[in-house]
């Protein structure tokens, strides 16, 4: 059974819900699986949370329940969470801009939610980007999806958008992709 569990973990077929079910069935998961593999499972689980597109990050679940369920060091696990969040934070902004340039609005919203989830784990300073108009377009797209006010406020902070700019964008939120339209004018 231990080999089957290891294979399932390595192939990404075992999630926290299933592990909790095994524990409820009195299966001693922790003695069958090495600590290193349990730590890898923790990392994969946290990575899935940061890429779920929901913007949700449950501190109690991630910092307490999952490490307890996997019988891993909570402080070490917290360090892994912070490391993942920091690396994904800037990558999420890059990905959101790439999706903006592809005109994939739903992808932009999902990726900005990922950015917000990472920020909940490790609060960030405002992010920088060379083209402020793209940040404004990201904010406008996110605003059009009627997010929770606290998420919109936090995104405004992270993107470095002033209150006056946010108000102006709110009034003109139907004209998204102004920068993108200009970028498509090529001279041959």
mmCIF file of C-alpha atoms in Angstrom:
data_model
loop_
_atom_site.group_PDB
_atom_site.id
_atom_site.type_symbol
_atom_site.label_atom_id
_atom_site.label_comp_id
_atom_site.label_asym_id
_atom_site.label_seq_id
_atom_site.Cartn_x
_atom_site.Cartn_y
_atom_site.Cartn_z
ATOM 1 C CA UNK A 1 0.000 0.000 0.000
ATOM 2 C CA UNK A 2 2.890 2.364 0.741
ATOM 3 C CA UNK A 3 4.192 1.992 -2.816
ATOM 4 C CA UNK A 4 0.740 2.748 -4.234
ATOM 5 C CA UNK A 5 0.495 5.887 -2.084
ATOM 6 C CA UNK A 6 3.955 7.046 -3.151
ATOM 7 C CA UNK A 7 3.077 6.514 -6.804
ATOM 8 C CA UNK A 8 -0.198 8.413 -6.392
ATOM 9 C CA UNK A 9 1.608 11.334 -4.749
ATOM 10 C CA UNK A 10 4.342 11.435 -7.385
ATOM 11 C CA UNK A 11 1.761 11.473 -10.167
ATOM 12 C CA UNK A 12 -0.295 14.182 -8.474
ATOM 13 C CA UNK A 13 -3.282 11.924 -7.934
ATOM 14 C CA UNK A 14 -3.530 12.270 -4.175
ATOM 15 C CA UNK A 15 -4.860 15.475 -2.646
ATOM 16 C CA UNK A 16 -5.467 16.704 0.897
ATOM 17 C CA UNK A 17 -9.103 15.622 0.903
ATOM 18 C CA UNK A 18 -8.091 12.060 0.076
ATOM 19 C CA UNK A 19 -5.326 12.104 2.685
ATOM 20 C CA UNK A 20 -7.815 13.215 5.317
ATOM 21 C CA UNK A 21 -10.110 10.374 4.256
ATOM 22 C CA UNK A 22 -7.234 7.909 4.680
ATOM 23 C CA UNK A 23 -6.531 9.261 8.148
ATOM 24 C CA UNK A 24 -10.226 8.956 9.078
ATOM 25 C CA UNK A 25 -10.092 5.341 7.928
ATOM 26 C CA UNK A 26 -7.274 4.822 10.471
ATOM 27 C CA UNK A 27 -4.607 4.389 7.814
ATOM 28 C CA UNK A 28 -1.263 5.555 9.171
ATOM 29 C CA UNK A 29 -0.338 7.636 6.152
ATOM 30 C CA UNK A 30 2.622 9.297 7.895
ATOM 31 C CA UNK A 31 4.481 6.066 8.607
ATOM 32 C CA UNK A 32 4.038 4.826 5.032
ATOM 33 C CA UNK A 33 5.282 7.950 3.276
ATOM 34 C CA UNK A 34 8.661 9.591 3.815
ATOM 35 C CA UNK A 35 8.804 13.072 5.294
ATOM 36 C CA UNK A 36 10.403 14.390 2.085
ATOM 37 C CA UNK A 37 7.484 13.111 0.014
ATOM 38 C CA UNK A 38 4.987 14.625 2.478
ATOM 39 C CA UNK A 39 6.841 17.946 2.202
ATOM 40 C CA UNK A 40 6.633 17.716 -1.598
ATOM 41 C CA UNK A 41 2.905 17.039 -1.319
ATOM 42 C CA UNK A 42 2.573 20.111 0.879
ATOM 43 C CA UNK A 43 4.413 22.214 -1.699
ATOM 44 C CA UNK A 44 2.198 20.907 -4.532
ATOM 45 C CA UNK A 45 -0.924 21.596 -2.480
ATOM 46 C CA UNK A 46 0.124 25.174 -1.743
ATOM 47 C CA UNK A 47 1.091 25.696 -5.377
ATOM 48 C CA UNK A 48 -2.411 24.576 -6.395
ATOM 49 C CA UNK A 49 -3.911 27.094 -3.960
ATOM 50 C CA UNK A 50 -1.793 29.872 -5.478
ATOM 51 C CA UNK A 51 -2.865 28.914 -9.003
ATOM 52 C CA UNK A 52 -6.551 28.191 -8.382
ATOM 53 C CA UNK A 53 -7.677 31.554 -9.770
ATOM 54 C CA UNK A 54 -9.936 32.258 -6.782
ATOM 55 C CA UNK A 55 -7.799 34.701 -4.836
ATOM 56 C CA UNK A 56 -8.532 32.786 -1.651
ATOM 57 C CA UNK A 57 -5.898 31.934 0.911
ATOM 58 C CA UNK A 58 -6.977 30.336 4.179
ATOM 59 C CA UNK A 59 -4.154 30.898 6.665
ATOM 60 C CA UNK A 60 -5.479 28.367 9.170
ATOM 61 C CA UNK A 61 -5.764 25.679 6.504
ATOM 62 C CA UNK A 62 -2.340 26.330 4.978
ATOM 63 C CA UNK A 63 -0.296 27.133 8.074
ATOM 64 C CA UNK A 64 -1.910 24.777 10.582
ATOM 65 C CA UNK A 65 -4.217 22.073 9.239
ATOM 66 C CA UNK A 66 -2.217 20.879 6.232
ATOM 67 C CA UNK A 67 1.104 20.588 8.130
ATOM 68 C CA UNK A 68 -0.675 18.704 10.932
ATOM 69 C CA UNK A 69 -2.386 16.360 8.466
ATOM 70 C CA UNK A 70 0.925 15.679 6.735
ATOM 71 C CA UNK A 71 2.863 15.516 10.002
ATOM 72 C CA UNK A 72 5.494 17.984 8.808
ATOM 73 C CA UNK A 73 7.254 20.828 10.598
ATOM 74 C CA UNK A 74 4.852 23.794 10.610
ATOM 75 C CA UNK A 75 7.585 26.453 10.642
ATOM 76 C CA UNK A 76 9.421 24.835 7.747
ATOM 77 C CA UNK A 77 6.099 24.511 5.895
ATOM 78 C CA UNK A 78 5.368 28.198 6.492
ATOM 79 C CA UNK A 79 8.756 29.063 4.993
ATOM 80 C CA UNK A 80 7.890 27.033 1.889
ATOM 81 C CA UNK A 81 4.572 28.893 1.602
ATOM 82 C CA UNK A 82 6.322 32.266 1.825
ATOM 83 C CA UNK A 83 8.957 31.262 -0.728
ATOM 84 C CA UNK A 84 6.315 30.067 -3.193
ATOM 85 C CA UNK A 85 4.194 33.178 -2.661
ATOM 86 C CA UNK A 86 7.114 35.532 -3.277
ATOM 87 C CA UNK A 87 8.176 33.808 -6.477
ATOM 88 C CA UNK A 88 4.638 33.515 -7.822
ATOM 89 C CA UNK A 89 3.754 37.124 -7.008
ATOM 90 C CA UNK A 90 5.945 38.730 -9.661
ATOM 91 C CA UNK A 91 5.327 35.868 -12.084
ATOM 92 C CA UNK A 92 1.583 36.439 -11.731
ATOM 93 C CA UNK A 93 1.951 40.069 -12.791
ATOM 94 C CA UNK A 94 3.994 39.055 -15.838
ATOM 95 C CA UNK A 95 1.427 36.404 -16.739
ATOM 96 C CA UNK A 96 -1.475 38.849 -16.272
ATOM 97 C CA UNK A 97 0.147 41.344 -18.654
ATOM 98 C CA UNK A 98 0.803 38.580 -21.193
ATOM 99 C CA UNK A 99 -2.861 37.553 -21.008
ATOM 100 C CA UNK A 100 -3.875 41.217 -21.316
ATOM 101 C CA UNK A 101 -1.870 41.481 -24.528
ATOM 102 C CA UNK A 102 -3.632 38.346 -25.795
ATOM 103 C CA UNK A 103 -6.989 39.924 -24.885
ATOM 104 C CA UNK A 104 -7.814 37.032 -22.546
ATOM 105 C CA UNK A 105 -9.882 38.894 -19.957
ATOM 106 C CA UNK A 106 -10.943 35.829 -17.969
ATOM 107 C CA UNK A 107 -7.332 34.694 -17.786
ATOM 108 C CA UNK A 108 -6.347 38.159 -16.549
ATOM 109 C CA UNK A 109 -8.926 38.008 -13.744
ATOM 110 C CA UNK A 110 -7.879 34.504 -12.724
ATOM 111 C CA UNK A 111 -4.198 35.437 -12.702
ATOM 112 C CA UNK A 112 -4.828 38.614 -10.718
ATOM 113 C CA UNK A 113 -6.716 36.475 -8.202
ATOM 114 C CA UNK A 114 -3.620 34.266 -7.965
ATOM 115 C CA UNK A 115 -1.550 37.394 -7.359
ATOM 116 C CA UNK A 116 -3.920 38.409 -4.547
ATOM 117 C CA UNK A 117 -3.715 34.948 -2.954
ATOM 118 C CA UNK A 118 0.089 35.193 -2.947
ATOM 119 C CA UNK A 119 -0.163 38.664 -1.439
ATOM 120 C CA UNK A 120 -2.364 37.308 1.366
ATOM 121 C CA UNK A 121 0.379 34.823 2.222
ATOM 122 C CA UNK A 122 3.187 37.376 2.011
ATOM 123 C CA UNK A 123 1.972 40.990 1.896
ATOM 124 C CA UNK A 124 3.819 42.808 -0.850
ATOM 125 C CA UNK A 125 4.842 46.344 -1.597
ATOM 126 C CA UNK A 126 3.373 47.881 -4.770
ATOM 127 C CA UNK A 127 4.660 46.089 -7.851
ATOM 128 C CA UNK A 128 6.459 47.879 -10.651
ATOM 129 C CA UNK A 129 5.869 47.675 -14.383
ATOM 130 C CA UNK A 130 7.324 49.724 -17.226
ATOM 131 C CA UNK A 131 3.981 50.431 -18.925
ATOM 132 C CA UNK A 132 1.557 52.037 -16.439
ATOM 133 C CA UNK A 133 -1.267 51.924 -18.992
ATOM 134 C CA UNK A 134 -1.125 48.130 -18.874
ATOM 135 C CA UNK A 135 -1.498 48.219 -15.095
ATOM 136 C CA UNK A 136 -4.514 50.484 -15.541
ATOM 137 C CA UNK A 137 -5.993 48.043 -18.066
ATOM 138 C CA UNK A 138 -5.433 45.131 -15.649
ATOM 139 C CA UNK A 139 -7.195 47.059 -12.894
ATOM 140 C CA UNK A 140 -10.103 47.962 -15.167
ATOM 141 C CA UNK A 141 -10.616 44.376 -16.316
ATOM 142 C CA UNK A 142 -10.573 43.186 -12.720
ATOM 143 C CA UNK A 143 -13.008 45.930 -11.693
ATOM 144 C CA UNK A 144 -15.454 44.911 -14.449
ATOM 145 C CA UNK A 145 -15.796 41.485 -12.808
ATOM 146 C CA UNK A 146 -17.323 43.014 -9.657
ATOM 147 C CA UNK A 147 -14.795 41.622 -7.165
ATOM 148 C CA UNK A 148 -15.105 41.988 -3.412
ATOM 149 C CA UNK A 149 -14.242 45.591 -2.467
ATOM 150 C CA UNK A 150 -11.293 44.499 -0.315
ATOM 151 C CA UNK A 151 -9.777 42.580 -3.252
ATOM 152 C CA UNK A 152 -10.185 45.540 -5.588
ATOM 153 C CA UNK A 153 -8.689 47.884 -2.997
ATOM 154 C CA UNK A 154 -5.709 45.589 -2.446
ATOM 155 C CA UNK A 155 -5.154 45.196 -6.197
ATOM 156 C CA UNK A 156 -5.250 48.973 -6.572
ATOM 157 C CA UNK A 157 -2.487 49.205 -3.968
ATOM 158 C CA UNK A 158 -0.400 46.412 -5.516
ATOM 159 C CA UNK A 159 -0.626 47.931 -8.996
ATOM 160 C CA UNK A 160 0.256 51.384 -7.647
ATOM 161 C CA UNK A 161 -2.929 53.010 -8.918
ATOM 162 C CA UNK A 162 -3.901 56.268 -7.211
ATOM 163 C CA UNK A 163 -7.414 56.865 -5.895
ATOM 164 C CA UNK A 164 -8.060 59.515 -8.554
ATOM 165 C CA UNK A 165 -6.913 57.170 -11.321
ATOM 166 C CA UNK A 166 -9.042 54.349 -9.891
ATOM 167 C CA UNK A 167 -12.081 56.638 -9.865
ATOM 168 C CA UNK A 168 -11.423 57.713 -13.455
ATOM 169 C CA UNK A 169 -10.992 54.087 -14.530
ATOM 170 C CA UNK A 170 -14.259 53.217 -12.806
ATOM 171 C CA UNK A 171 -16.026 55.837 -14.889
ATOM 172 C CA UNK A 172 -14.490 54.596 -18.145
ATOM 173 C CA UNK A 173 -14.333 50.859 -17.468
ATOM 174 C CA UNK A 174 -15.973 50.014 -20.793
ATOM 175 C CA UNK A 175 -12.969 51.215 -22.780
ATOM 176 C CA UNK A 176 -10.415 48.554 -21.937
ATOM 177 C CA UNK A 177 -7.420 47.711 -24.130
ATOM 178 C CA UNK A 178 -6.693 51.280 -25.146
ATOM 179 C CA UNK A 179 -2.966 50.548 -25.090
ATOM 180 C CA UNK A 180 -3.358 47.221 -26.843
ATOM 181 C CA UNK A 181 -5.231 48.839 -29.714
ATOM 182 C CA UNK A 182 -2.355 51.233 -30.269
ATOM 183 C CA UNK A 183 0.187 48.424 -30.177
ATOM 184 C CA UNK A 184 -1.447 46.664 -33.105
ATOM 185 C CA UNK A 185 -0.776 49.499 -35.555
ATOM 186 C CA UNK A 186 2.268 48.257 -37.403
ATOM 187 C CA UNK A 187 3.897 50.079 -40.280
ATOM 188 C CA UNK A 188 5.221 47.819 -43.011
#
